[in-house]
Amino acid sequence: MSYKSKGTNNVDVQRFGADSKDNGLGFCGWILTVLSTAIVIVTFPFSLFFCIKVVQEYERAVIFRLGRLLHGGSKGPGIFFILPCIENYTKVDLRTLTFDVPPQEVLTKDSVTVSVDAVVYYHVQNAVISVANVENAHHSTRLLAQTTLRNMLGTKNLHEILSDRETIATSMQSVLDECTDVWGIKVERVEIKDVRLPVQLQRAMAAEAEAAREARAKVIAAEGEQKSARALKEAAEVITQSPAALQLRYLQTLNTISAEKNSTIIFPLPIDFLNHFVKN
Protein backbone atom coordinates (compact mmCIF):
# COMPACT_ATOMS: atom_id res chain seq x y z
CA MET A 1 0.00 0.00 0.00
CA SER A 2 1.54 3.27 -1.08
CA TYR A 3 0.58 6.59 -2.52
CA LYS A 4 2.17 9.33 -4.60
CA SER A 5 1.67 12.97 -3.79
CA LYS A 6 1.81 15.35 -6.78
CA GLY A 7 0.58 18.56 -5.19
CA THR A 8 -2.70 19.49 -3.60
CA ASN A 9 -4.83 19.51 -6.74
CA ASN A 10 -3.26 16.54 -8.53
CA VAL A 11 -3.02 13.44 -6.40
CA ASP A 12 -2.96 9.83 -7.47
CA VAL A 13 -4.14 7.69 -4.56
CA GLN A 14 -3.14 4.04 -4.92
CA ARG A 15 -4.10 2.78 -1.47
CA PHE A 16 -7.26 1.03 -2.57
CA GLY A 17 -5.73 -1.11 -5.32
CA ALA A 18 -7.27 -1.72 -8.70
CA ASP A 19 -10.56 0.02 -7.90
CA SER A 20 -8.82 3.41 -7.75
CA LYS A 21 -6.99 2.81 -11.02
CA ASP A 22 -10.19 1.98 -12.88
CA ASN A 23 -11.83 5.33 -13.53
CA GLY A 24 -14.65 3.87 -15.66
CA LEU A 25 -18.15 4.51 -14.37
CA GLY A 26 -19.74 1.55 -16.10
CA PHE A 27 -23.01 1.46 -18.04
CA CYS A 28 -25.21 2.35 -15.07
CA GLY A 29 -22.86 5.12 -14.06
CA TRP A 30 -23.03 6.74 -17.48
CA ILE A 31 -26.82 6.54 -17.50
CA LEU A 32 -27.03 8.24 -14.09
CA THR A 33 -24.56 10.89 -15.21
CA VAL A 34 -26.61 11.66 -18.31
CA LEU A 35 -29.84 11.80 -16.31
CA SER A 36 -28.30 14.13 -13.73
CA THR A 37 -26.97 16.40 -16.48
CA ALA A 38 -30.39 16.45 -18.15
CA ILE A 39 -32.06 17.41 -14.86
CA VAL A 40 -29.61 20.28 -14.43
CA ILE A 41 -30.33 21.55 -17.95
CA VAL A 42 -34.11 21.23 -17.60
CA THR A 43 -34.25 22.99 -14.23
CA PHE A 44 -31.83 25.73 -15.24
CA PRO A 45 -31.30 28.33 -13.72
CA PHE A 46 -32.75 26.99 -10.44
CA SER A 47 -30.31 24.08 -10.52
CA LEU A 48 -27.40 26.50 -10.14
CA PHE A 49 -28.26 26.86 -6.44
CA PHE A 50 -27.53 23.14 -6.01
CA CYS A 51 -24.64 22.77 -8.46
CA ILE A 52 -22.38 25.74 -7.74
CA LYS A 53 -20.30 25.53 -4.57
CA VAL A 54 -17.63 27.79 -3.09
CA VAL A 55 -14.63 26.97 -0.89
CA GLN A 56 -12.45 29.48 0.89
CA GLU A 57 -8.75 30.11 0.31
CA TYR A 58 -7.81 27.87 3.25
CA GLU A 59 -10.16 25.02 2.21
CA ARG A 60 -10.20 22.26 -0.39
CA ALA A 61 -13.12 20.19 -1.63
CA VAL A 62 -12.66 16.45 -2.22
CA ILE A 63 -15.35 15.30 -4.70
CA PHE A 64 -16.70 11.76 -5.12
CA ARG A 65 -18.84 10.72 -8.10
CA LEU A 66 -20.89 7.61 -7.51
CA GLY A 67 -18.54 6.67 -4.70
CA ARG A 68 -15.38 7.10 -6.76
CA LEU A 69 -12.78 9.77 -6.21
CA LEU A 70 -13.09 12.34 -8.95
CA HIS A 71 -10.05 12.56 -11.22
CA GLY A 72 -7.90 15.60 -10.52
CA GLY A 73 -7.91 15.43 -6.74
CA SER A 74 -9.29 18.26 -4.67
CA LYS A 75 -10.93 21.44 -5.91
CA GLY A 76 -10.51 24.98 -4.77
CA PRO A 77 -10.15 27.61 -3.68
CA GLY A 78 -13.02 29.40 -5.40
CA ILE A 79 -16.09 28.15 -7.28
CA PHE A 80 -16.58 24.58 -8.48
CA PHE A 81 -19.45 22.64 -10.04
CA ILE A 82 -21.03 19.39 -8.89
CA LEU A 83 -23.78 17.25 -10.38
CA PRO A 84 -26.66 16.72 -7.97
CA CYS A 85 -27.62 13.23 -6.82
CA ILE A 86 -24.45 11.52 -8.12
CA GLU A 87 -21.70 13.71 -6.65
CA ASN A 88 -20.92 14.66 -3.10
CA TYR A 89 -17.97 16.50 -1.63
CA THR A 90 -16.13 16.97 1.64
CA LYS A 91 -14.53 20.23 2.73
CA VAL A 92 -11.07 19.99 4.28
CA ASP A 93 -9.56 22.81 6.34
CA LEU A 94 -5.86 23.35 5.59
CA ARG A 95 -5.16 25.78 8.44
CA THR A 96 -2.95 24.92 11.36
CA LEU A 97 -4.95 23.30 14.15
CA THR A 98 -4.05 22.67 17.78
CA PHE A 99 -5.29 20.28 20.41
CA ASP A 100 -4.38 19.56 23.99
CA VAL A 101 -3.24 16.07 24.85
CA PRO A 102 -5.11 15.15 28.07
CA PRO A 103 -2.91 14.53 31.15
CA GLN A 104 -1.41 11.06 30.88
CA GLU A 105 -0.48 9.02 33.94
CA VAL A 106 2.96 7.64 33.09
CA LEU A 107 5.26 5.30 35.01
CA THR A 108 8.80 6.48 34.34
CA LYS A 109 11.84 4.28 33.92
CA ASP A 110 12.83 4.83 37.56
CA SER A 111 9.32 3.78 38.78
CA VAL A 112 7.86 7.22 39.47
CA THR A 113 4.26 7.99 38.51
CA VAL A 114 3.87 11.41 36.87
CA SER A 115 1.06 13.18 35.03
CA VAL A 116 2.13 14.87 31.80
CA ASP A 117 0.12 16.85 29.25
CA ALA A 118 1.14 18.39 25.93
CA VAL A 119 -0.10 20.46 23.01
CA VAL A 120 0.22 19.49 19.33
CA TYR A 121 0.21 21.80 16.29
CA TYR A 122 -0.62 20.21 12.93
CA HIS A 123 -2.30 20.86 9.59
CA VAL A 124 -3.71 18.85 6.70
CA GLN A 125 -0.98 18.54 4.09
CA ASN A 126 -2.93 16.50 1.52
CA ALA A 127 -6.71 16.91 1.47
CA VAL A 128 -7.43 13.86 -0.69
CA ILE A 129 -5.39 11.45 1.42
CA SER A 130 -6.83 12.79 4.67
CA VAL A 131 -10.31 11.91 3.44
CA ALA A 132 -9.62 8.71 1.49
CA ASN A 133 -7.03 6.95 3.66
CA VAL A 134 -8.48 7.38 7.15
CA GLU A 135 -11.98 7.69 8.54
CA ASN A 136 -11.25 10.66 10.82
CA ALA A 137 -7.74 12.05 10.46
CA HIS A 138 -8.09 14.55 13.31
CA HIS A 139 -9.39 12.03 15.84
CA SER A 140 -6.76 9.48 14.81
CA THR A 141 -4.00 12.06 15.27
CA ARG A 142 -5.24 12.87 18.77
CA LEU A 143 -5.28 9.23 19.82
CA LEU A 144 -1.84 8.65 18.33
CA ALA A 145 -0.45 11.66 20.21
CA GLN A 146 -1.71 10.27 23.53
CA THR A 147 -0.20 6.81 23.02
CA THR A 148 3.07 8.25 21.69
CA LEU A 149 3.39 10.53 24.73
CA ARG A 150 2.92 7.60 27.13
CA ASN A 151 5.31 5.34 25.24
CA MET A 152 8.10 7.92 25.02
CA LEU A 153 7.92 9.04 28.65
CA GLY A 154 7.92 5.43 29.83
CA THR A 155 11.52 5.10 28.60
CA LYS A 156 12.77 8.23 30.43
CA ASN A 157 13.89 8.84 33.99
CA LEU A 158 12.24 11.51 36.08
CA HIS A 159 15.19 13.92 35.90
CA GLU A 160 15.23 13.54 32.09
CA ILE A 161 11.54 14.42 31.87
CA LEU A 162 12.02 17.50 34.06
CA SER A 163 15.19 18.77 32.37
CA ASP A 164 14.92 17.61 28.72
CA ARG A 165 11.40 18.69 27.75
CA GLU A 166 12.54 20.22 24.48
CA THR A 167 14.32 17.04 23.41
CA ILE A 168 11.29 14.90 24.27
CA ALA A 169 8.98 17.25 22.36
CA THR A 170 11.22 17.16 19.28
CA SER A 171 11.40 13.35 19.32
CA MET A 172 7.64 13.10 19.74
CA GLN A 173 7.08 15.49 16.83
CA SER A 174 9.29 13.35 14.56
CA VAL A 175 7.49 10.13 15.51
CA LEU A 176 4.03 11.65 15.02
CA ASP A 177 4.96 13.25 11.71
CA GLU A 178 6.26 9.95 10.35
CA CYS A 179 3.13 8.05 11.38
CA THR A 180 0.59 10.65 10.21
CA ASP A 181 2.25 11.13 6.81
CA VAL A 182 0.09 8.34 5.33
CA TRP A 183 -2.99 10.23 6.59
CA GLY A 184 -2.05 13.47 4.84
CA ILE A 185 -1.30 15.17 8.19
CA LYS A 186 1.79 17.27 8.88
CA VAL A 187 2.71 17.64 12.57
CA GLU A 188 4.43 21.00 12.92
CA ARG A 189 5.27 21.22 16.61
CA VAL A 190 4.81 19.48 19.94
CA GLU A 191 5.19 21.16 23.32
CA ILE A 192 5.22 19.57 26.79
CA LYS A 193 2.97 21.80 28.88
CA ASP A 194 3.21 20.54 32.44
CA VAL A 195 4.66 17.70 34.50
CA ARG A 196 2.75 17.01 37.72
CA LEU A 197 4.45 15.03 40.47
CA PRO A 198 2.80 13.24 43.42
CA VAL A 199 2.49 15.33 46.59
CA GLN A 200 4.76 13.02 48.59
CA LEU A 201 7.45 13.25 45.91
CA GLN A 202 7.16 17.04 45.82
CA ARG A 203 7.72 17.21 49.57
CA ALA A 204 10.69 14.85 49.37
CA MET A 205 12.26 16.88 46.55
CA ALA A 206 11.64 20.12 48.47
CA ALA A 207 13.28 18.66 51.60
CA GLU A 208 16.23 17.45 49.53
CA ALA A 209 16.67 20.86 47.91
CA GLU A 210 16.45 22.60 51.31
CA ALA A 211 19.04 20.24 52.80
CA ALA A 212 21.35 20.87 49.84
CA ARG A 213 20.99 24.64 50.29
CA GLU A 214 21.72 24.40 54.02
CA ALA A 215 24.79 22.28 53.33
CA ARG A 216 26.08 24.84 50.83
CA ALA A 217 25.41 27.65 53.33
CA LYS A 218 27.41 25.86 56.03
CA VAL A 219 30.29 25.27 53.65
CA ILE A 220 30.32 28.94 52.63
CA ALA A 221 30.21 30.04 56.29
CA ALA A 222 33.07 27.69 57.16
CA GLU A 223 35.15 29.02 54.28
CA GLY A 224 34.49 32.57 55.48
CA GLU A 225 35.58 31.73 59.04
CA GLN A 226 38.73 30.13 57.69
CA LYS A 227 39.61 33.19 55.63
CA SER A 228 38.84 35.49 58.56
CA ALA A 229 41.10 33.48 60.87
CA ARG A 230 43.94 33.65 58.38
CA ALA A 231 43.52 37.41 58.07
CA LEU A 232 43.58 37.84 61.89
CA LYS A 233 46.71 35.73 62.12
CA GLU A 234 48.47 37.87 59.52
CA ALA A 235 47.37 41.07 61.29
CA ALA A 236 48.66 39.76 64.62
CA GLU A 237 52.02 38.98 63.07
CA VAL A 238 52.26 42.52 61.67
CA ILE A 239 51.35 44.10 65.02
CA THR A 240 53.89 41.91 66.83
CA GLN A 241 56.66 43.14 64.57
CA SER A 242 55.83 46.83 65.20
CA PRO A 243 54.78 47.97 68.75
CA ALA A 244 53.69 51.35 67.37
CA ALA A 245 51.05 49.57 65.28
CA LEU A 246 49.35 48.44 68.49
CA GLN A 247 49.11 52.06 69.67
CA LEU A 248 47.59 53.09 66.36
CA ARG A 249 45.06 50.31 66.76
CA TYR A 250 44.16 51.70 70.21
CA LEU A 251 43.58 55.14 68.72
CA GLN A 252 41.42 53.73 65.92
CA THR A 253 39.30 51.85 68.46
CA LEU A 254 38.81 55.07 70.48
CA ASN A 255 37.73 56.92 67.37
CA THR A 256 35.15 54.24 66.60
CA ILE A 257 33.78 54.19 70.16
CA SER A 258 33.51 57.99 70.36
CA ALA A 259 31.60 58.15 67.09
CA GLU A 260 29.02 55.51 68.06
CA LYS A 261 28.66 55.64 71.85
CA ASN A 262 30.22 58.78 73.27
CA SER A 263 28.67 58.66 76.75
CA THR A 264 31.48 56.62 78.28
CA ILE A 265 35.00 56.31 76.90
CA ILE A 266 37.48 53.77 78.20
CA PHE A 267 41.00 54.86 77.40
CA PRO A 268 43.50 52.00 77.47
CA LEU A 269 46.91 53.06 78.72
CA PRO A 270 49.91 51.96 76.72
CA ILE A 271 51.61 48.98 78.26
CA ASP A 272 55.05 50.56 77.76
CA PHE A 273 53.95 53.60 79.74
CA LEU A 274 52.92 51.44 82.71
CA ASN A 275 56.17 49.51 82.58
CA HIS A 276 58.11 52.81 82.93
CA PHE A 277 56.39 53.56 86.27
CA VAL A 278 56.92 50.07 87.54
CA LYS A 279 60.67 50.32 86.94
CA ASN A 280 60.86 53.66 88.77
mmCIF file of C-alpha atoms in Angstrom:
data_model
loop_
_atom_site.group_PDB
_atom_site.id
_atom_site.type_symbol
_atom_site.label_atom_id
_atom_site.label_comp_id
_atom_site.label_asym_id
_atom_site.label_seq_id
_atom_site.Cartn_x
_atom_site.Cartn_y
_atom_site.Cartn_z
ATOM 1 C CA MET A 1 0.000 0.000 0.000
ATOM 2 C CA SER A 2 1.539 3.271 -1.076
ATOM 3 C CA TYR A 3 0.584 6.592 -2.516
ATOM 4 C CA LYS A 4 2.165 9.325 -4.602
ATOM 5 C CA SER A 5 1.669 12.970 -3.792
ATOM 6 C CA LYS A 6 1.807 15.353 -6.781
ATOM 7 C CA GLY A 7 0.578 18.559 -5.187
ATOM 8 C CA THR A 8 -2.704 19.490 -3.600
ATOM 9 C CA ASN A 9 -4.826 19.509 -6.741
ATOM 10 C CA ASN A 10 -3.256 16.542 -8.533
ATOM 11 C CA VAL A 11 -3.018 13.442 -6.397
ATOM 12 C CA ASP A 12 -2.961 9.827 -7.473
ATOM 13 C CA VAL A 13 -4.144 7.691 -4.561
ATOM 14 C CA GLN A 14 -3.139 4.041 -4.924
ATOM 15 C CA ARG A 15 -4.099 2.784 -1.469
ATOM 16 C CA PHE A 16 -7.264 1.033 -2.572
ATOM 17 C CA GLY A 17 -5.729 -1.114 -5.318
ATOM 18 C CA ALA A 18 -7.273 -1.725 -8.703
ATOM 19 C CA ASP A 19 -10.557 0.018 -7.897
ATOM 20 C CA SER A 20 -8.821 3.408 -7.754
ATOM 21 C CA LYS A 21 -6.986 2.809 -11.025
ATOM 22 C CA ASP A 22 -10.192 1.978 -12.877
ATOM 23 C CA ASN A 23 -11.826 5.332 -13.526
ATOM 24 C CA GLY A 24 -14.652 3.871 -15.655
ATOM 25 C CA LEU A 25 -18.149 4.506 -14.366
ATOM 26 C CA GLY A 26 -19.736 1.552 -16.102
ATOM 27 C CA PHE A 27 -23.010 1.463 -18.041
ATOM 28 C CA CYS A 28 -25.215 2.349 -15.074
ATOM 29 C CA GLY A 29 -22.857 5.124 -14.059
ATOM 30 C CA TRP A 30 -23.026 6.735 -17.483
ATOM 31 C CA ILE A 31 -26.816 6.537 -17.498
ATOM 32 C CA LEU A 32 -27.034 8.237 -14.090
ATOM 33 C CA THR A 33 -24.561 10.889 -15.208
ATOM 34 C CA VAL A 34 -26.608 11.658 -18.314
ATOM 35 C CA LEU A 35 -29.843 11.805 -16.309
ATOM 36 C CA SER A 36 -28.300 14.134 -13.734
ATOM 37 C CA THR A 37 -26.969 16.403 -16.477
ATOM 38 C CA ALA A 38 -30.391 16.453 -18.146
ATOM 39 C CA ILE A 39 -32.064 17.412 -14.864
ATOM 40 C CA VAL A 40 -29.614 20.279 -14.433
ATOM 41 C CA ILE A 41 -30.333 21.553 -17.955
ATOM 42 C CA VAL A 42 -34.114 21.233 -17.604
ATOM 43 C CA THR A 43 -34.246 22.990 -14.229
ATOM 44 C CA PHE A 44 -31.826 25.733 -15.237
ATOM 45 C CA PRO A 45 -31.298 28.332 -13.718
ATOM 46 C CA PHE A 46 -32.746 26.990 -10.439
ATOM 47 C CA SER A 47 -30.311 24.085 -10.523
ATOM 48 C CA LEU A 48 -27.398 26.505 -10.136
ATOM 49 C CA PHE A 49 -28.259 26.857 -6.441
ATOM 50 C CA PHE A 50 -27.525 23.142 -6.010
ATOM 51 C CA CYS A 51 -24.639 22.774 -8.460
ATOM 52 C CA ILE A 52 -22.375 25.738 -7.736
ATOM 53 C CA LYS A 53 -20.296 25.526 -4.565
ATOM 54 C CA VAL A 54 -17.627 27.794 -3.094
ATOM 55 C CA VAL A 55 -14.634 26.974 -0.889
ATOM 56 C CA GLN A 56 -12.450 29.482 0.893
ATOM 57 C CA GLU A 57 -8.749 30.110 0.312
ATOM 58 C CA TYR A 58 -7.814 27.868 3.255
ATOM 59 C CA GLU A 59 -10.160 25.017 2.205
ATOM 60 C CA ARG A 60 -10.199 22.264 -0.388
ATOM 61 C CA ALA A 61 -13.122 20.185 -1.633
ATOM 62 C CA VAL A 62 -12.663 16.448 -2.223
ATOM 63 C CA ILE A 63 -15.348 15.301 -4.702
ATOM 64 C CA PHE A 64 -16.702 11.764 -5.120
ATOM 65 C CA ARG A 65 -18.844 10.722 -8.101
ATOM 66 C CA LEU A 66 -20.895 7.609 -7.509
ATOM 67 C CA GLY A 67 -18.543 6.669 -4.698
ATOM 68 C CA ARG A 68 -15.379 7.101 -6.755
ATOM 69 C CA LEU A 69 -12.779 9.771 -6.205
ATOM 70 C CA LEU A 70 -13.088 12.340 -8.954
ATOM 71 C CA HIS A 71 -10.052 12.556 -11.217
ATOM 72 C CA GLY A 72 -7.898 15.603 -10.517
ATOM 73 C CA GLY A 73 -7.910 15.430 -6.743
ATOM 74 C CA SER A 74 -9.293 18.265 -4.668
ATOM 75 C CA LYS A 75 -10.934 21.438 -5.908
ATOM 76 C CA GLY A 76 -10.510 24.983 -4.768
ATOM 77 C CA PRO A 77 -10.150 27.615 -3.682
ATOM 78 C CA GLY A 78 -13.022 29.398 -5.398
ATOM 79 C CA ILE A 79 -16.087 28.151 -7.283
ATOM 80 C CA PHE A 80 -16.576 24.578 -8.479
ATOM 81 C CA PHE A 81 -19.450 22.639 -10.042
ATOM 82 C CA ILE A 82 -21.026 19.391 -8.891
ATOM 83 C CA LEU A 83 -23.780 17.250 -10.383
ATOM 84 C CA PRO A 84 -26.665 16.721 -7.969
ATOM 85 C CA CYS A 85 -27.622 13.226 -6.821
ATOM 86 C CA ILE A 86 -24.450 11.519 -8.117
ATOM 87 C CA GLU A 87 -21.700 13.707 -6.652
ATOM 88 C CA ASN A 88 -20.916 14.665 -3.096
ATOM 89 C CA TYR A 89 -17.971 16.503 -1.635
ATOM 90 C CA THR A 90 -16.125 16.971 1.644
ATOM 91 C CA LYS A 91 -14.527 20.231 2.728
ATOM 92 C CA VAL A 92 -11.068 19.987 4.277
ATOM 93 C CA ASP A 93 -9.564 22.813 6.340
ATOM 94 C CA LEU A 94 -5.858 23.348 5.591
ATOM 95 C CA ARG A 95 -5.159 25.782 8.436
ATOM 96 C CA THR A 96 -2.948 24.915 11.362
ATOM 97 C CA LEU A 97 -4.951 23.295 14.150
ATOM 98 C CA THR A 98 -4.052 22.667 17.782
ATOM 99 C CA PHE A 99 -5.288 20.277 20.411
ATOM 100 C CA ASP A 100 -4.376 19.562 23.992
ATOM 101 C CA VAL A 101 -3.243 16.067 24.847
ATOM 102 C CA PRO A 102 -5.106 15.150 28.073
ATOM 103 C CA PRO A 103 -2.913 14.529 31.146
ATOM 104 C CA GLN A 104 -1.406 11.065 30.879
ATOM 105 C CA GLU A 105 -0.481 9.018 33.941
ATOM 106 C CA VAL A 106 2.962 7.640 33.091
ATOM 107 C CA LEU A 107 5.259 5.305 35.015
ATOM 108 C CA THR A 108 8.801 6.475 34.341
ATOM 109 C CA LYS A 109 11.837 4.276 33.918
ATOM 110 C CA ASP A 110 12.825 4.826 37.564
ATOM 111 C CA SER A 111 9.323 3.779 38.775
ATOM 112 C CA VAL A 112 7.861 7.224 39.470
ATOM 113 C CA THR A 113 4.262 7.993 38.506
ATOM 114 C CA VAL A 114 3.872 11.414 36.872
ATOM 115 C CA SER A 115 1.063 13.178 35.032
ATOM 116 C CA VAL A 116 2.134 14.870 31.796
ATOM 117 C CA ASP A 117 0.123 16.848 29.251
ATOM 118 C CA ALA A 118 1.141 18.390 25.935
ATOM 119 C CA VAL A 119 -0.104 20.461 23.005
ATOM 120 C CA VAL A 120 0.224 19.487 19.327
ATOM 121 C CA TYR A 121 0.210 21.796 16.287
ATOM 122 C CA TYR A 122 -0.619 20.210 12.927
ATOM 123 C CA HIS A 123 -2.299 20.858 9.591
ATOM 124 C CA VAL A 124 -3.707 18.851 6.699
ATOM 125 C CA GLN A 125 -0.982 18.543 4.087
ATOM 126 C CA ASN A 126 -2.933 16.496 1.523
ATOM 127 C CA ALA A 127 -6.707 16.912 1.475
ATOM 128 C CA VAL A 128 -7.432 13.859 -0.694
ATOM 129 C CA ILE A 129 -5.388 11.448 1.419
ATOM 130 C CA SER A 130 -6.826 12.794 4.674
ATOM 131 C CA VAL A 131 -10.313 11.908 3.440
ATOM 132 C CA ALA A 132 -9.617 8.709 1.485
ATOM 133 C CA ASN A 133 -7.028 6.953 3.661
ATOM 134 C CA VAL A 134 -8.482 7.385 7.152
ATOM 135 C CA GLU A 135 -11.982 7.693 8.541
ATOM 136 C CA ASN A 136 -11.252 10.656 10.821
ATOM 137 C CA ALA A 137 -7.742 12.053 10.462
ATOM 138 C CA HIS A 138 -8.085 14.554 13.314
ATOM 139 C CA HIS A 139 -9.387 12.026 15.840
ATOM 140 C CA SER A 140 -6.757 9.483 14.811
ATOM 141 C CA THR A 141 -3.996 12.065 15.265
ATOM 142 C CA ARG A 142 -5.240 12.871 18.771
ATOM 143 C CA LEU A 143 -5.277 9.230 19.821
ATOM 144 C CA LEU A 144 -1.841 8.652 18.333
ATOM 145 C CA ALA A 145 -0.453 11.658 20.212
ATOM 146 C CA GLN A 146 -1.708 10.267 23.529
ATOM 147 C CA THR A 147 -0.196 6.810 23.023
ATOM 148 C CA THR A 148 3.069 8.247 21.691
ATOM 149 C CA LEU A 149 3.395 10.530 24.733
ATOM 150 C CA ARG A 150 2.922 7.601 27.127
ATOM 151 C CA ASN A 151 5.306 5.335 25.239
ATOM 152 C CA MET A 152 8.096 7.918 25.022
ATOM 153 C CA LEU A 153 7.920 9.041 28.652
ATOM 154 C CA GLY A 154 7.916 5.434 29.834
ATOM 155 C CA THR A 155 11.515 5.104 28.604
ATOM 156 C CA LYS A 156 12.770 8.230 30.433
ATOM 157 C CA ASN A 157 13.887 8.836 33.991
ATOM 158 C CA LEU A 158 12.238 11.510 36.078
ATOM 159 C CA HIS A 159 15.190 13.916 35.895
ATOM 160 C CA GLU A 160 15.234 13.541 32.090
ATOM 161 C CA ILE A 161 11.540 14.425 31.870
ATOM 162 C CA LEU A 162 12.022 17.497 34.056
ATOM 163 C CA SER A 163 15.191 18.771 32.370
ATOM 164 C CA ASP A 164 14.918 17.608 28.723
ATOM 165 C CA ARG A 165 11.404 18.693 27.747
ATOM 166 C CA GLU A 166 12.536 20.221 24.485
ATOM 167 C CA THR A 167 14.324 17.043 23.405
ATOM 168 C CA ILE A 168 11.289 14.900 24.267
ATOM 169 C CA ALA A 169 8.980 17.246 22.358
ATOM 170 C CA THR A 170 11.221 17.160 19.275
ATOM 171 C CA SER A 171 11.401 13.352 19.322
ATOM 172 C CA MET A 172 7.641 13.101 19.740
ATOM 173 C CA GLN A 173 7.076 15.486 16.828
ATOM 174 C CA SER A 174 9.292 13.345 14.561
ATOM 175 C CA VAL A 175 7.487 10.126 15.506
ATOM 176 C CA LEU A 176 4.033 11.652 15.021
ATOM 177 C CA ASP A 177 4.957 13.250 11.708
ATOM 178 C CA GLU A 178 6.257 9.951 10.347
ATOM 179 C CA CYS A 179 3.125 8.047 11.382
ATOM 180 C CA THR A 180 0.590 10.651 10.207
ATOM 181 C CA ASP A 181 2.251 11.134 6.815
ATOM 182 C CA VAL A 182 0.087 8.340 5.334
ATOM 183 C CA TRP A 183 -2.991 10.228 6.592
ATOM 184 C CA GLY A 184 -2.049 13.472 4.845
ATOM 185 C CA ILE A 185 -1.302 15.170 8.187
ATOM 186 C CA LYS A 186 1.790 17.267 8.885
ATOM 187 C CA VAL A 187 2.713 17.639 12.571
ATOM 188 C CA GLU A 188 4.434 21.000 12.921
ATOM 189 C CA ARG A 189 5.268 21.222 16.608
ATOM 190 C CA VAL A 190 4.808 19.475 19.945
ATOM 191 C CA GLU A 191 5.193 21.155 23.317
ATOM 192 C CA ILE A 192 5.220 19.567 26.789
ATOM 193 C CA LYS A 193 2.969 21.802 28.882
ATOM 194 C CA ASP A 194 3.212 20.544 32.436
ATOM 195 C CA VAL A 195 4.664 17.704 34.497
ATOM 196 C CA ARG A 196 2.751 17.011 37.721
ATOM 197 C CA LEU A 197 4.446 15.029 40.471
ATOM 198 C CA PRO A 198 2.805 13.241 43.422
ATOM 199 C CA VAL A 199 2.486 15.334 46.590
ATOM 200 C CA GLN A 200 4.759 13.019 48.591
ATOM 201 C CA LEU A 201 7.449 13.252 45.911
ATOM 202 C CA GLN A 202 7.160 17.041 45.820
ATOM 203 C CA ARG A 203 7.718 17.207 49.575
ATOM 204 C CA ALA A 204 10.692 14.851 49.369
ATOM 205 C CA MET A 205 12.259 16.883 46.547
ATOM 206 C CA ALA A 206 11.645 20.122 48.467
ATOM 207 C CA ALA A 207 13.281 18.656 51.596
ATOM 208 C CA GLU A 208 16.230 17.447 49.526
ATOM 209 C CA ALA A 209 16.667 20.859 47.913
ATOM 210 C CA GLU A 210 16.448 22.599 51.308
ATOM 211 C CA ALA A 211 19.035 20.242 52.801
ATOM 212 C CA ALA A 212 21.345 20.868 49.844
ATOM 213 C CA ARG A 213 20.991 24.639 50.286
ATOM 214 C CA GLU A 214 21.719 24.396 54.023
ATOM 215 C CA ALA A 215 24.792 22.284 53.334
ATOM 216 C CA ARG A 216 26.081 24.837 50.835
ATOM 217 C CA ALA A 217 25.413 27.650 53.333
ATOM 218 C CA LYS A 218 27.413 25.859 56.030
ATOM 219 C CA VAL A 219 30.290 25.272 53.650
ATOM 220 C CA ILE A 220 30.321 28.941 52.634
ATOM 221 C CA ALA A 221 30.212 30.035 56.288
ATOM 222 C CA ALA A 222 33.075 27.687 57.161
ATOM 223 C CA GLU A 223 35.147 29.019 54.276
ATOM 224 C CA GLY A 224 34.486 32.569 55.479
ATOM 225 C CA GLU A 225 35.583 31.731 59.040
ATOM 226 C CA GLN A 226 38.730 30.126 57.687
ATOM 227 C CA LYS A 227 39.612 33.188 55.625
ATOM 228 C CA SER A 228 38.839 35.486 58.563
ATOM 229 C CA ALA A 229 41.105 33.477 60.870
ATOM 230 C CA ARG A 230 43.945 33.651 58.384
ATOM 231 C CA ALA A 231 43.524 37.408 58.073
ATOM 232 C CA LEU A 232 43.578 37.843 61.890
ATOM 233 C CA LYS A 233 46.709 35.734 62.118
ATOM 234 C CA GLU A 234 48.474 37.874 59.519
ATOM 235 C CA ALA A 235 47.371 41.066 61.292
ATOM 236 C CA ALA A 236 48.657 39.761 64.620
ATOM 237 C CA GLU A 237 52.020 38.982 63.066
ATOM 238 C CA VAL A 238 52.259 42.524 61.667
ATOM 239 C CA ILE A 239 51.354 44.100 65.016
ATOM 240 C CA THR A 240 53.889 41.912 66.828
ATOM 241 C CA GLN A 241 56.661 43.136 64.568
ATOM 242 C CA SER A 242 55.829 46.833 65.203
ATOM 243 C CA PRO A 243 54.785 47.974 68.746
ATOM 244 C CA ALA A 244 53.691 51.354 67.368
ATOM 245 C CA ALA A 245 51.053 49.566 65.284
ATOM 246 C CA LEU A 246 49.345 48.443 68.495
ATOM 247 C CA GLN A 247 49.110 52.062 69.675
ATOM 248 C CA LEU A 248 47.592 53.092 66.358
ATOM 249 C CA ARG A 249 45.059 50.306 66.762
ATOM 250 C CA TYR A 250 44.160 51.701 70.206
ATOM 251 C CA LEU A 251 43.576 55.135 68.723
ATOM 252 C CA GLN A 252 41.418 53.735 65.919
ATOM 253 C CA THR A 253 39.299 51.853 68.460
ATOM 254 C CA LEU A 254 38.807 55.072 70.478
ATOM 255 C CA ASN A 255 37.725 56.917 67.368
ATOM 256 C CA THR A 256 35.153 54.238 66.601
ATOM 257 C CA ILE A 257 33.781 54.191 70.159
ATOM 258 C CA SER A 258 33.505 57.985 70.360
ATOM 259 C CA ALA A 259 31.602 58.145 67.085
ATOM 260 C CA GLU A 260 29.023 55.514 68.060
ATOM 261 C CA LYS A 261 28.656 55.636 71.851
ATOM 262 C CA ASN A 262 30.224 58.784 73.270
ATOM 263 C CA SER A 263 28.671 58.658 76.748
ATOM 264 C CA THR A 264 31.483 56.624 78.282
ATOM 265 C CA ILE A 265 34.998 56.314 76.904
ATOM 266 C CA ILE A 266 37.482 53.772 78.195
ATOM 267 C CA PHE A 267 41.005 54.861 77.400
ATOM 268 C CA PRO A 268 43.504 51.998 77.467
ATOM 269 C CA LEU A 269 46.912 53.060 78.721
ATOM 270 C CA PRO A 270 49.912 51.963 76.723
ATOM 271 C CA ILE A 271 51.608 48.985 78.256
ATOM 272 C CA ASP A 272 55.049 50.563 77.759
ATOM 273 C CA PHE A 273 53.951 53.602 79.737
ATOM 274 C CA LEU A 274 52.917 51.444 82.713
ATOM 275 C CA ASN A 275 56.166 49.508 82.580
ATOM 276 C CA HIS A 276 58.106 52.811 82.929
ATOM 277 C CA PHE A 277 56.392 53.564 86.268
ATOM 278 C CA VAL A 278 56.924 50.071 87.535
ATOM 279 C CA LYS A 279 60.667 50.324 86.939
ATOM 280 C CA ASN A 280 60.857 53.660 88.769
#
